[in-house]
Short mmCIF file of C-alpha atoms and ligand atoms in Angstrom, two decimals:
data_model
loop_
_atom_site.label_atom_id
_atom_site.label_comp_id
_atom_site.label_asym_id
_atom_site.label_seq_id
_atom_site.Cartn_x
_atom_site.Cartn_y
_atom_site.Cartn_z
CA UNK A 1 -97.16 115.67 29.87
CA UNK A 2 -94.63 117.81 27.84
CA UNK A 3 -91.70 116.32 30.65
CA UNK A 4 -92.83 112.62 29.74
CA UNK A 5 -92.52 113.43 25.75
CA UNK A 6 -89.31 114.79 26.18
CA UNK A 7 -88.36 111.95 28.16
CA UNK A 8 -89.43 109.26 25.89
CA UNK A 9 -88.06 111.43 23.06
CA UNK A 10 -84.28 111.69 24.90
CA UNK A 11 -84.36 108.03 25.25
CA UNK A 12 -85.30 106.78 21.92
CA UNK A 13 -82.71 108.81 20.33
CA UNK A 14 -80.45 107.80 22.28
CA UNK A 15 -80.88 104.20 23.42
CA UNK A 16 -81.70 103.64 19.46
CA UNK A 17 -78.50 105.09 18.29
CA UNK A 18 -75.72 104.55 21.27
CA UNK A 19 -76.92 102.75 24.03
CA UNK A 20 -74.17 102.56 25.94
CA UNK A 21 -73.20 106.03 25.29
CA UNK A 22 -76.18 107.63 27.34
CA UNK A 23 -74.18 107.79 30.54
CA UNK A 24 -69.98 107.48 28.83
CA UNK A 25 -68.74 104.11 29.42
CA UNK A 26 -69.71 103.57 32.84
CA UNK A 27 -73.10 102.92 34.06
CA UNK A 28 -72.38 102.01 37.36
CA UNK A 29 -74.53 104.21 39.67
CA UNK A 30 -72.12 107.19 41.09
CA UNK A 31 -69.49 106.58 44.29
CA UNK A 32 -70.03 109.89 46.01
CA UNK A 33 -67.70 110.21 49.16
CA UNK A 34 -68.97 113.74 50.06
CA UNK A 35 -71.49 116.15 49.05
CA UNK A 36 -71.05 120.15 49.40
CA UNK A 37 -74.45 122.31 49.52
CA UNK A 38 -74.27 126.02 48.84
CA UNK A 39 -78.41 127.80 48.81
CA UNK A 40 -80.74 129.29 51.14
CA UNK A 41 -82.91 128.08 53.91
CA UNK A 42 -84.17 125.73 51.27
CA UNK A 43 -80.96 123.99 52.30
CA UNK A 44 -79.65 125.63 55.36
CA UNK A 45 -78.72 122.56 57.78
CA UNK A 46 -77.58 124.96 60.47
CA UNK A 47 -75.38 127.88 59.07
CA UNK A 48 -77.71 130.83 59.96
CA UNK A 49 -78.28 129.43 63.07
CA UNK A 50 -74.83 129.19 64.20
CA UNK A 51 -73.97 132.96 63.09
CA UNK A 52 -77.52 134.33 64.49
CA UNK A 53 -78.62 131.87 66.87
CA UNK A 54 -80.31 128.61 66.52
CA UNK A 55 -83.84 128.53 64.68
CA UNK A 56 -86.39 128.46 67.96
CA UNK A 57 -88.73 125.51 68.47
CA UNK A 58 -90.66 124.08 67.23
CA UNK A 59 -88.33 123.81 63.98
CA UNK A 60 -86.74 120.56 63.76
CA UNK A 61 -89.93 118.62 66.08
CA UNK A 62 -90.68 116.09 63.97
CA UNK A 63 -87.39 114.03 62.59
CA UNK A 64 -84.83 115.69 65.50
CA UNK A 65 -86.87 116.23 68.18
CA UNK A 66 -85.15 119.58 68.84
CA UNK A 67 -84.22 122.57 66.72
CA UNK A 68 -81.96 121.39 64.75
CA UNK A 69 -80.26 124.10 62.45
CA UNK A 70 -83.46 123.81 59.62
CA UNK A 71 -86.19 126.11 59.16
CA UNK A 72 -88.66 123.05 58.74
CA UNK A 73 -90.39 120.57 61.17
CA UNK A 74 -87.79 117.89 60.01
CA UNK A 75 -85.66 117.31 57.04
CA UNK A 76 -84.76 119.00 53.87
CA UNK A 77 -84.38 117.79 50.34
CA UNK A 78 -80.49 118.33 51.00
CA UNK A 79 -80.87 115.48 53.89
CA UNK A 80 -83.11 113.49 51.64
CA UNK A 81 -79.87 113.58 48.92
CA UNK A 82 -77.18 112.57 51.71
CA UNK A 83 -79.50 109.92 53.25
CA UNK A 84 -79.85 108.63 49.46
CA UNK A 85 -76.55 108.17 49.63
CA UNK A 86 -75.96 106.61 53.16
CA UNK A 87 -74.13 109.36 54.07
CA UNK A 88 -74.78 111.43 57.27
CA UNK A 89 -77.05 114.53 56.60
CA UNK A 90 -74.51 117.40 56.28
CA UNK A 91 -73.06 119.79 59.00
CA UNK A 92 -72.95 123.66 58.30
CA UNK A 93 -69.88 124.56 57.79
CA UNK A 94 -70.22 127.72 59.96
CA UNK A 95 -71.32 125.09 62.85
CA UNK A 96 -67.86 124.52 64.81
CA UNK A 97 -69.23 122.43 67.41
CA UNK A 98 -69.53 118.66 67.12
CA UNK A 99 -69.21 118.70 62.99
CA UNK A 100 -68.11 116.17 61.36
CA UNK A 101 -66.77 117.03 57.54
CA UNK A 102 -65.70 113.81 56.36
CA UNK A 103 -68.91 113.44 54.33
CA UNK A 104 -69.17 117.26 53.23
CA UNK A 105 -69.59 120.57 54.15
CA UNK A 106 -72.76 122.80 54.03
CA UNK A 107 -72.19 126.42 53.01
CA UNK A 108 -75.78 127.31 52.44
CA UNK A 109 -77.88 130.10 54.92
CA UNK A 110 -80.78 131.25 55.22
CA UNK A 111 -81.52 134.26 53.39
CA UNK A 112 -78.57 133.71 51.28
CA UNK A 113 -79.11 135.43 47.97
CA UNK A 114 -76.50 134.85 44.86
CA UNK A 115 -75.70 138.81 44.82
CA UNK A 116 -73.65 140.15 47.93
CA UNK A 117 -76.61 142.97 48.67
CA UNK A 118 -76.01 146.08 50.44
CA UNK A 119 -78.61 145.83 53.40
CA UNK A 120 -77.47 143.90 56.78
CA UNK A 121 -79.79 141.81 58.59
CA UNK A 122 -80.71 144.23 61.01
CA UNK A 123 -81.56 146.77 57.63
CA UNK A 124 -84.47 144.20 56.89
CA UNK A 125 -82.18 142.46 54.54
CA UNK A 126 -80.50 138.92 54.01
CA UNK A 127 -78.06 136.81 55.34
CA UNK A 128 -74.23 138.36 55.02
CA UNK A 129 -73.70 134.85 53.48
CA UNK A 130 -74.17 135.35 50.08
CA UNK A 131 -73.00 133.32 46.84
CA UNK A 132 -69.81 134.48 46.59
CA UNK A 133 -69.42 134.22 50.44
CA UNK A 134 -70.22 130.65 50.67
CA UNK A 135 -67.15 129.70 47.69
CA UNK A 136 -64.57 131.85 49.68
CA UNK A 137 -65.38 129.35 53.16
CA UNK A 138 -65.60 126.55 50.70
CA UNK A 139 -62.10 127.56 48.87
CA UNK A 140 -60.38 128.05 52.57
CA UNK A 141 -62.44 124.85 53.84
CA UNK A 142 -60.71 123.16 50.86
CA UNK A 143 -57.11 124.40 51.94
CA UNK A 144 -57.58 124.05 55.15
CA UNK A 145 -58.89 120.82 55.45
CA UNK A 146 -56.25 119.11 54.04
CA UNK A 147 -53.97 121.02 55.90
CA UNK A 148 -55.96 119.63 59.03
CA UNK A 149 -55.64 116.59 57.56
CA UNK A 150 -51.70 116.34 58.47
CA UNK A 151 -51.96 117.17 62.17
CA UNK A 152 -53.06 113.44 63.61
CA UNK A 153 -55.55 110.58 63.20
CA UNK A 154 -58.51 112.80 64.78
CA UNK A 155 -58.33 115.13 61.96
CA UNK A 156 -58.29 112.72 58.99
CA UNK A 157 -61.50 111.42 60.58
CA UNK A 158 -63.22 114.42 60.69
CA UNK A 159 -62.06 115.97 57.15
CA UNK A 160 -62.66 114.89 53.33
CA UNK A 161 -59.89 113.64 51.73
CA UNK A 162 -58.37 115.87 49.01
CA UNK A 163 -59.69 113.15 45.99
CA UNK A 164 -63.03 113.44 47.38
CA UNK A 165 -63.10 117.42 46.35
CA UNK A 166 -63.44 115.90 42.55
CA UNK A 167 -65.43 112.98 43.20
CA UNK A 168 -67.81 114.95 45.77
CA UNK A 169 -71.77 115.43 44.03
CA UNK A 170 -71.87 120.06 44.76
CA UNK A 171 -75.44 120.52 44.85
CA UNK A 172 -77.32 124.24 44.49
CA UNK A 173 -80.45 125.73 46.20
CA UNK A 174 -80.34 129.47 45.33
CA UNK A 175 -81.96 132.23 43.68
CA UNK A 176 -85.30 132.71 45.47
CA UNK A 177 -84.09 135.74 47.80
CA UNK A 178 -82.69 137.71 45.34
CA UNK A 179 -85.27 137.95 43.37
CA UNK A 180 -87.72 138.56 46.73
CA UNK A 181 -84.63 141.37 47.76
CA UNK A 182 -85.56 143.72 44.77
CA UNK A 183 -89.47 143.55 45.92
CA UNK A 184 -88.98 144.24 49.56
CA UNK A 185 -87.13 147.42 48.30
CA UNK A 186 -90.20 148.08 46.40
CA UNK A 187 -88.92 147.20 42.93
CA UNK A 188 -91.03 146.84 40.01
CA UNK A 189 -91.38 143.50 38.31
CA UNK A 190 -89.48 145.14 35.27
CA UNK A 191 -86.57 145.94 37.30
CA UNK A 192 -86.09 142.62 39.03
CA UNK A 193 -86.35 141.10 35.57
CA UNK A 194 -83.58 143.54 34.73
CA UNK A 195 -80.90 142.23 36.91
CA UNK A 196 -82.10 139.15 36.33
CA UNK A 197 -79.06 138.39 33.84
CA UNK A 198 -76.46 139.53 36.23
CA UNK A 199 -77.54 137.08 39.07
CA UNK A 200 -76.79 134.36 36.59
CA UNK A 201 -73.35 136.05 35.42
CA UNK A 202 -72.58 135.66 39.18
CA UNK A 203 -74.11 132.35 39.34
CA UNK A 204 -72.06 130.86 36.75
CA UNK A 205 -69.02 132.40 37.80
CA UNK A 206 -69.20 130.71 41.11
CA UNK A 207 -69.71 127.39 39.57
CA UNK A 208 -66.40 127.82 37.18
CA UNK A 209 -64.73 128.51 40.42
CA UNK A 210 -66.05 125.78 42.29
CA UNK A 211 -64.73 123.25 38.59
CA UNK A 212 -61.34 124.71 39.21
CA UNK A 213 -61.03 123.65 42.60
CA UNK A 214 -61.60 119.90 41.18
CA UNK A 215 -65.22 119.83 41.19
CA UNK A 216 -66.85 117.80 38.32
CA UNK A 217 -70.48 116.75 39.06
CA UNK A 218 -72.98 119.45 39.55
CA UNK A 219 -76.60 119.37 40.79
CA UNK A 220 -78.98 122.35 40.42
CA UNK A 221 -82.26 123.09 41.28
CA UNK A 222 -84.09 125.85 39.99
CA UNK A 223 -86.02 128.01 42.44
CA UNK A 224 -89.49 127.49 43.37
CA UNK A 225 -93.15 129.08 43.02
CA UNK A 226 -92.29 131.82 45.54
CA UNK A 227 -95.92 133.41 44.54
CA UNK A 228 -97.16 130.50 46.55
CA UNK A 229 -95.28 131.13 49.81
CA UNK A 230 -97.71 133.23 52.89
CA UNK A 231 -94.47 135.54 53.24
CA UNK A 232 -95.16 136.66 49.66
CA UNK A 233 -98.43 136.49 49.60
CA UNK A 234 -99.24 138.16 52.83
CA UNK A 235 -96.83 141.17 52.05
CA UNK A 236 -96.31 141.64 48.15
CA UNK A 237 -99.84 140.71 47.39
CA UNK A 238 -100.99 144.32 48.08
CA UNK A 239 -99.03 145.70 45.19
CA UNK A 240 -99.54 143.35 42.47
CA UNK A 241 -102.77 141.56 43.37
CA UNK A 242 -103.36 138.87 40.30
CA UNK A 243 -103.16 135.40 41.45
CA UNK A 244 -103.96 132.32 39.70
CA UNK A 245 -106.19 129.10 39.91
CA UNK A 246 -103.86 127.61 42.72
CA UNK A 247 -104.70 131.43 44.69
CA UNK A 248 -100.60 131.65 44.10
CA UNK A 249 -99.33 135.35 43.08
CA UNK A 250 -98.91 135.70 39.79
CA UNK A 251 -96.15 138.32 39.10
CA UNK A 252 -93.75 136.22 42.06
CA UNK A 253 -94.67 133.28 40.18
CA UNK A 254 -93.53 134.50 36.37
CA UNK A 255 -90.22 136.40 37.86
CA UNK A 256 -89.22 132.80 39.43
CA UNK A 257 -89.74 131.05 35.70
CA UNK A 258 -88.02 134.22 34.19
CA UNK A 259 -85.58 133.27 36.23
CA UNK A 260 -85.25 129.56 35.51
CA UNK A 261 -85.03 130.02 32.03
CA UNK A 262 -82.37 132.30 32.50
CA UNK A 263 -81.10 129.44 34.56
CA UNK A 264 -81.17 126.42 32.08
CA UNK A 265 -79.24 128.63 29.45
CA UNK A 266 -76.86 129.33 31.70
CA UNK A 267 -76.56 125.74 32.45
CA UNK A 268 -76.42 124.28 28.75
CA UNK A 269 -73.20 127.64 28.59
CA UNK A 270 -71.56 126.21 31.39
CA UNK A 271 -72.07 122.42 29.84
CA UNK A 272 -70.02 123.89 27.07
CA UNK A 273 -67.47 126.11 29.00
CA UNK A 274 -66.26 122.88 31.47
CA UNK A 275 -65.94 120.39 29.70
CA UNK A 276 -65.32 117.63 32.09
CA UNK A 277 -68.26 118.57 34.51
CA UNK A 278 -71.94 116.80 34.76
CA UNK A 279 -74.32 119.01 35.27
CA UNK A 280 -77.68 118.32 36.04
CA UNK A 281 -80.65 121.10 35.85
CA UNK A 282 -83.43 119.95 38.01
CA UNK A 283 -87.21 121.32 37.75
CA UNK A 284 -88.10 121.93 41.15
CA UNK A 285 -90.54 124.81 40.47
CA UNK A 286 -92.89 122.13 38.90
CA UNK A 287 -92.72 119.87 41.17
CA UNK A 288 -93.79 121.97 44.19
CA UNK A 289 -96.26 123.90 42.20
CA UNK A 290 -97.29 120.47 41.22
CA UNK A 291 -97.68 119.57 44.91
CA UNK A 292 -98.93 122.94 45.95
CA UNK A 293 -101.66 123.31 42.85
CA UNK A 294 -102.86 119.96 43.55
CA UNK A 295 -102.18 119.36 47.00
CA UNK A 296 -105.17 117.41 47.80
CA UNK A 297 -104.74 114.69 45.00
CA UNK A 298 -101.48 114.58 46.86
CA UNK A 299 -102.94 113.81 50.21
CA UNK A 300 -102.20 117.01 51.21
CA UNK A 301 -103.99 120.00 52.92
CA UNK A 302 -104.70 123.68 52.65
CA UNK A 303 -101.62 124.37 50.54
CA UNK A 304 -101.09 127.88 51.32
CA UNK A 305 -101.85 128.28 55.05
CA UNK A 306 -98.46 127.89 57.18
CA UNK A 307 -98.65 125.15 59.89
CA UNK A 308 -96.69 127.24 62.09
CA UNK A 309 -97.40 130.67 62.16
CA UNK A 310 -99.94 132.93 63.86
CA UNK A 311 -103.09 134.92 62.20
CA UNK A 312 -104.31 136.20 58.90
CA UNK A 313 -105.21 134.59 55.65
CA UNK A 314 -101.86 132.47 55.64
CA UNK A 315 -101.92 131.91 59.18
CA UNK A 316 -98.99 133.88 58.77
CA UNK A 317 -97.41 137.23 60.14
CA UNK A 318 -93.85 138.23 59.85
CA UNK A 319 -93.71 140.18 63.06
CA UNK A 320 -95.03 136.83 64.97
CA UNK A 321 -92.74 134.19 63.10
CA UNK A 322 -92.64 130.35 63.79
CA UNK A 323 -90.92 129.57 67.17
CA UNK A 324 -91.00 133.64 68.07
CA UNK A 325 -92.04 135.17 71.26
CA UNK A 326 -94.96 137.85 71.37
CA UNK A 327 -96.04 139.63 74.22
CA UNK A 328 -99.81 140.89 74.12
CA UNK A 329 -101.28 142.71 77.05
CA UNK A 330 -98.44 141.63 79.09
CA UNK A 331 -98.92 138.25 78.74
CA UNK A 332 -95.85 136.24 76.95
CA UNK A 333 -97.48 133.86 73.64
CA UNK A 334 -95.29 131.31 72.59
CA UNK A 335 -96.18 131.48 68.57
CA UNK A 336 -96.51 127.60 67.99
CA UNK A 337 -97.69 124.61 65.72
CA UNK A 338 -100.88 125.39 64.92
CA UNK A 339 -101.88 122.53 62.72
CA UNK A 340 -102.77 119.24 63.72
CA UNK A 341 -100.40 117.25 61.92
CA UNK A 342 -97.78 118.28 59.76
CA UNK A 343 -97.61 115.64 57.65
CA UNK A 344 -100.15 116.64 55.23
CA UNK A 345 -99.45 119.81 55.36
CA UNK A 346 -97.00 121.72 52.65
CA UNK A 347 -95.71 125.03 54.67
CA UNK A 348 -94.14 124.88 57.70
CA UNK A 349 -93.70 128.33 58.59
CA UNK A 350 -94.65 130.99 56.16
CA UNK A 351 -91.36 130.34 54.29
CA UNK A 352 -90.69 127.01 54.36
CA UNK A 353 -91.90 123.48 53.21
CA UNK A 354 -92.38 120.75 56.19
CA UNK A 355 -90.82 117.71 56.36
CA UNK A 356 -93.64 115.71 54.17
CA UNK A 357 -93.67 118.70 51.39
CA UNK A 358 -89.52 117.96 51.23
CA UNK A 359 -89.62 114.11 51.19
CA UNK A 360 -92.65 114.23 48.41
CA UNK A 361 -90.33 116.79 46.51
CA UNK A 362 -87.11 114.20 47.17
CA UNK A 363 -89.19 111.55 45.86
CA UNK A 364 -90.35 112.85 42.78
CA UNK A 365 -87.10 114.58 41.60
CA UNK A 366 -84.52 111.59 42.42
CA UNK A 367 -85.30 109.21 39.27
CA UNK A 368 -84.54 112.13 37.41
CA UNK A 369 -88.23 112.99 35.68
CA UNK A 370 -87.44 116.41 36.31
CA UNK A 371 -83.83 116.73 35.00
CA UNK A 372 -82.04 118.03 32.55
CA UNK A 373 -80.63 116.32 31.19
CA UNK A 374 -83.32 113.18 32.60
CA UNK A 375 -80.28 111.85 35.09
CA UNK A 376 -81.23 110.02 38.76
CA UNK A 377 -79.64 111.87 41.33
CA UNK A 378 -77.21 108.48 41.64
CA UNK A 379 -76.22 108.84 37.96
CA UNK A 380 -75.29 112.68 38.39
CA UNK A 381 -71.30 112.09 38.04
CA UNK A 382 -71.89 110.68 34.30
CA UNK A 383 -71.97 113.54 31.59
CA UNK A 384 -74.00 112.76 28.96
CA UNK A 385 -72.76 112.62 25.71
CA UNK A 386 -73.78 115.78 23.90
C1 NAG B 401 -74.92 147.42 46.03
O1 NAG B 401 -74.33 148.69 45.81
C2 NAG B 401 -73.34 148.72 44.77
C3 NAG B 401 -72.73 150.10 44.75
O2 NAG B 401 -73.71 151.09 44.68
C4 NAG B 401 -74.02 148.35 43.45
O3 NAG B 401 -73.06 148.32 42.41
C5 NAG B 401 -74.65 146.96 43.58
O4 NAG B 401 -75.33 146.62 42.40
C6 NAG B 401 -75.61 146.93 44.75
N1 NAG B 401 -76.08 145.56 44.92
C7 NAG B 401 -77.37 145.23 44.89
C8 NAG B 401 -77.69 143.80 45.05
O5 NAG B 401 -78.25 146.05 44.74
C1 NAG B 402 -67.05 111.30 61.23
O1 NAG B 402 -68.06 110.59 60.54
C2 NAG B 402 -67.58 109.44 59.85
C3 NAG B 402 -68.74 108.87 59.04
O2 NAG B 402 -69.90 108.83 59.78
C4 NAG B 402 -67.01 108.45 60.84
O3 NAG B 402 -66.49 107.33 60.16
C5 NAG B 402 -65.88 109.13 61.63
O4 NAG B 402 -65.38 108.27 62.62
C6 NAG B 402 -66.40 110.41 62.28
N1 NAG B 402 -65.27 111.08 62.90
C7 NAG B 402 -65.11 111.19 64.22
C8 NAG B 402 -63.86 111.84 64.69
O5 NAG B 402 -65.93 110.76 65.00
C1 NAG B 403 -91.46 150.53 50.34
O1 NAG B 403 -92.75 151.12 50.30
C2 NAG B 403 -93.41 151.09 51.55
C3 NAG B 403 -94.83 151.58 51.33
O2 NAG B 403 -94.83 152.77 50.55
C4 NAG B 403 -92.61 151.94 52.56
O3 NAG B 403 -93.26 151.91 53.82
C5 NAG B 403 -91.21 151.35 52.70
O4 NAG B 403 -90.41 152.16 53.54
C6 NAG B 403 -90.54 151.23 51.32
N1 NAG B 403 -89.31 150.50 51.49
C7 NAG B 403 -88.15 150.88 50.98
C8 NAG B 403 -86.95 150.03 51.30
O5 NAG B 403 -88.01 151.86 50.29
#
């Protein structure tokens, strides 16, 4: 309701004073050659998976057939973008084998967090493959590329061109780990609201890095209801037990819109600080609490019970993940799909949205209902006039 005012609002100042102004001089719907992702699982199209080894079946079953890089049954919002676009969903970058970069580069992992933290993988912590991480392959992927570019035909088909770097949409999927990464170390609420502030220092740093490398048209999703994820629920829940109508947790829940309103300013700075860049904020939180709180009117089912996953409330248990192997009195269990059909379900794994969840999240945030400021995803090159 309050989206829909502020969209009618936006467009009757604007369209009554300047229409033509809304998007600059050029309406035309944006040319992009190449797309570059930098996030977390919510985006990972095979980076974690070619450092770690590759997400087990049955990840990937539904759209690919076979694992296929994603922690999901099929495809992300990321492949919903590039498919948008008719380009080819995007390779990780850290994926050497059969990519193809001429379309983009993925730089996102699982467990990425924005802040480099000081616990491995093997310490319980996240992927190595942090923020900061992700621009240094990007800057040397930039370099390098081109350099590529120069050694034969092969190469120029497999590589962006360098005028693609400015033209390219550089989408964001990040935030939700770091603020799970202070709780797992047994954090307060008060102190992961405290640092807070310097994730979005670092955040906005990368992004002014990323401009001066040529980039100019930004896309940025806030992170989601994590208090409505089974791998929250099942092990954080203990400690702070309030949850709300939709059964979500309630502390997760207000730390993730802490942090998107920490976001959004940081946004409307960087608007300021570059002046030549688009960049568009986009609401994701509401949209998959939206889908989660009111999954049925959605057509979907049992919102917070994980479709792969084995026991418990949640159908979930962290020590008998999606795709793992268990062995119970000797006997080797394959820990499988457990639900009967995936598409009307919302969590894949514990962690993850399925394919359905990420196409009915594509679908509602492309027109740009959930932007700011309201831009389609195929007008997110023009900066509007401020
Ligand atoms: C990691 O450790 C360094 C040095 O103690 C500290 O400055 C930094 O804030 C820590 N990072 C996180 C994410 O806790
Ligand atoms: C890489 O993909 C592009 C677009 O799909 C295609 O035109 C190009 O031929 C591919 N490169 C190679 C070497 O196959
Ligand atoms: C957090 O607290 C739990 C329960 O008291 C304890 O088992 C665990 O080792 C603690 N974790 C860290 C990283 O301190």
């Amino acid at each position: 309701m309050r989206l829909v005012v502020a969209l009618s609002a936006f467009f009757s100042v604007i369209t009554s004073s300047f229409p033509s102004l809304v998007f600059g001089f050029n309406p035309d719907p944006c040319q992009f050659p190449a797309i570059f992702n930098f996030g977390d699982s919510n985006s990972d199209t095979g980076g974690l998976s070619a450092a770690f080894g590759q997400a087990p079946p049955p990840n990937g079953e539904t759209y690919f057939h076979a694992p296929a890089g994603r922690y999901s049954d099929g495809r992300l919002v990321i492949d919903f973008i590039a498919e948008s676009f008719g380009l080819p969903h995007l390779n990780a970058f850290l994926d050497s084998v059969g990519s193809n970069f001429s379309h983009g580069a993925n730089f996102a992992t699982a467990a990425s967090t924005i802040r480099p933290q000081n616990r491995t993988l093997s310490q319980g912590g996240v992927s190595p493959f942090s923020l900061n991480v992700q621009f240094y392959q990007f800057n040397d992927f930039h370099h390098r590329s081109q350099a590529a570019r120069t050694q034969g035909v092969v190469w120029q088909k497999l590589m962006p061109k360098e005028e693609d770097f400015s033209r390219a949409l550089y989408t964001f999927d990040i935030g939700q780990n770091d603020l799970t990464a202070g709780y797992f170390i047994n954090m307060s609420t008060s102190q992961v609201r405290a640092y807070v502030p310097d994730l979005l220092d670092q955040f906005s740093t990368i992004i002014k890095d990323i401009y001066g490398e040529g980039g100019r048209s930004f896309w940025i999703h806030n992170t989601g209801p994590v208090g409505c994820l089974p791998y929250i629920m099942d092990q954080l829940l203990i400690t702070a037990p309030q949850v709300d109508k939709a059964g979500c947790a309630t502390p997760f829940n207000e730390v993730a819109q802490y942090f998107n309103i920490r976001l959004k300013e940081a946004v409307n700075q960087l608007r300021k600080d570059l002046p030549l860049a688009a960049i568009t904020y986009v609401d994701v939180y509401s949209v998959k609490y939206d889908l989660i709180s009111q999954a049925s009117n959605h057509g979907f089912e049992q919102p917070l019970v994980a479709c792969c996953g084995h026991g418990g409330k949640y159908n979930y248990n962290r020590h008998m993940g999606c795709g793992s192997k268990v062995t119970r009195n000797g006997k080797q269990i394959l820990v499988g799909r457990s639900c009967q059909d995936p598409s009307v379900r919302i969590n894949w794994d514990g962690v993850h949205y399925t394919e359905a969840a990420n196409k009915w999240i594509f679908d509602r945030i492309v027109d740009g209902s959930y932007s700011d400021p309201p831009v389609p995803l195929k007008m997110a090159c023009q900066r509007v006039a401020n």
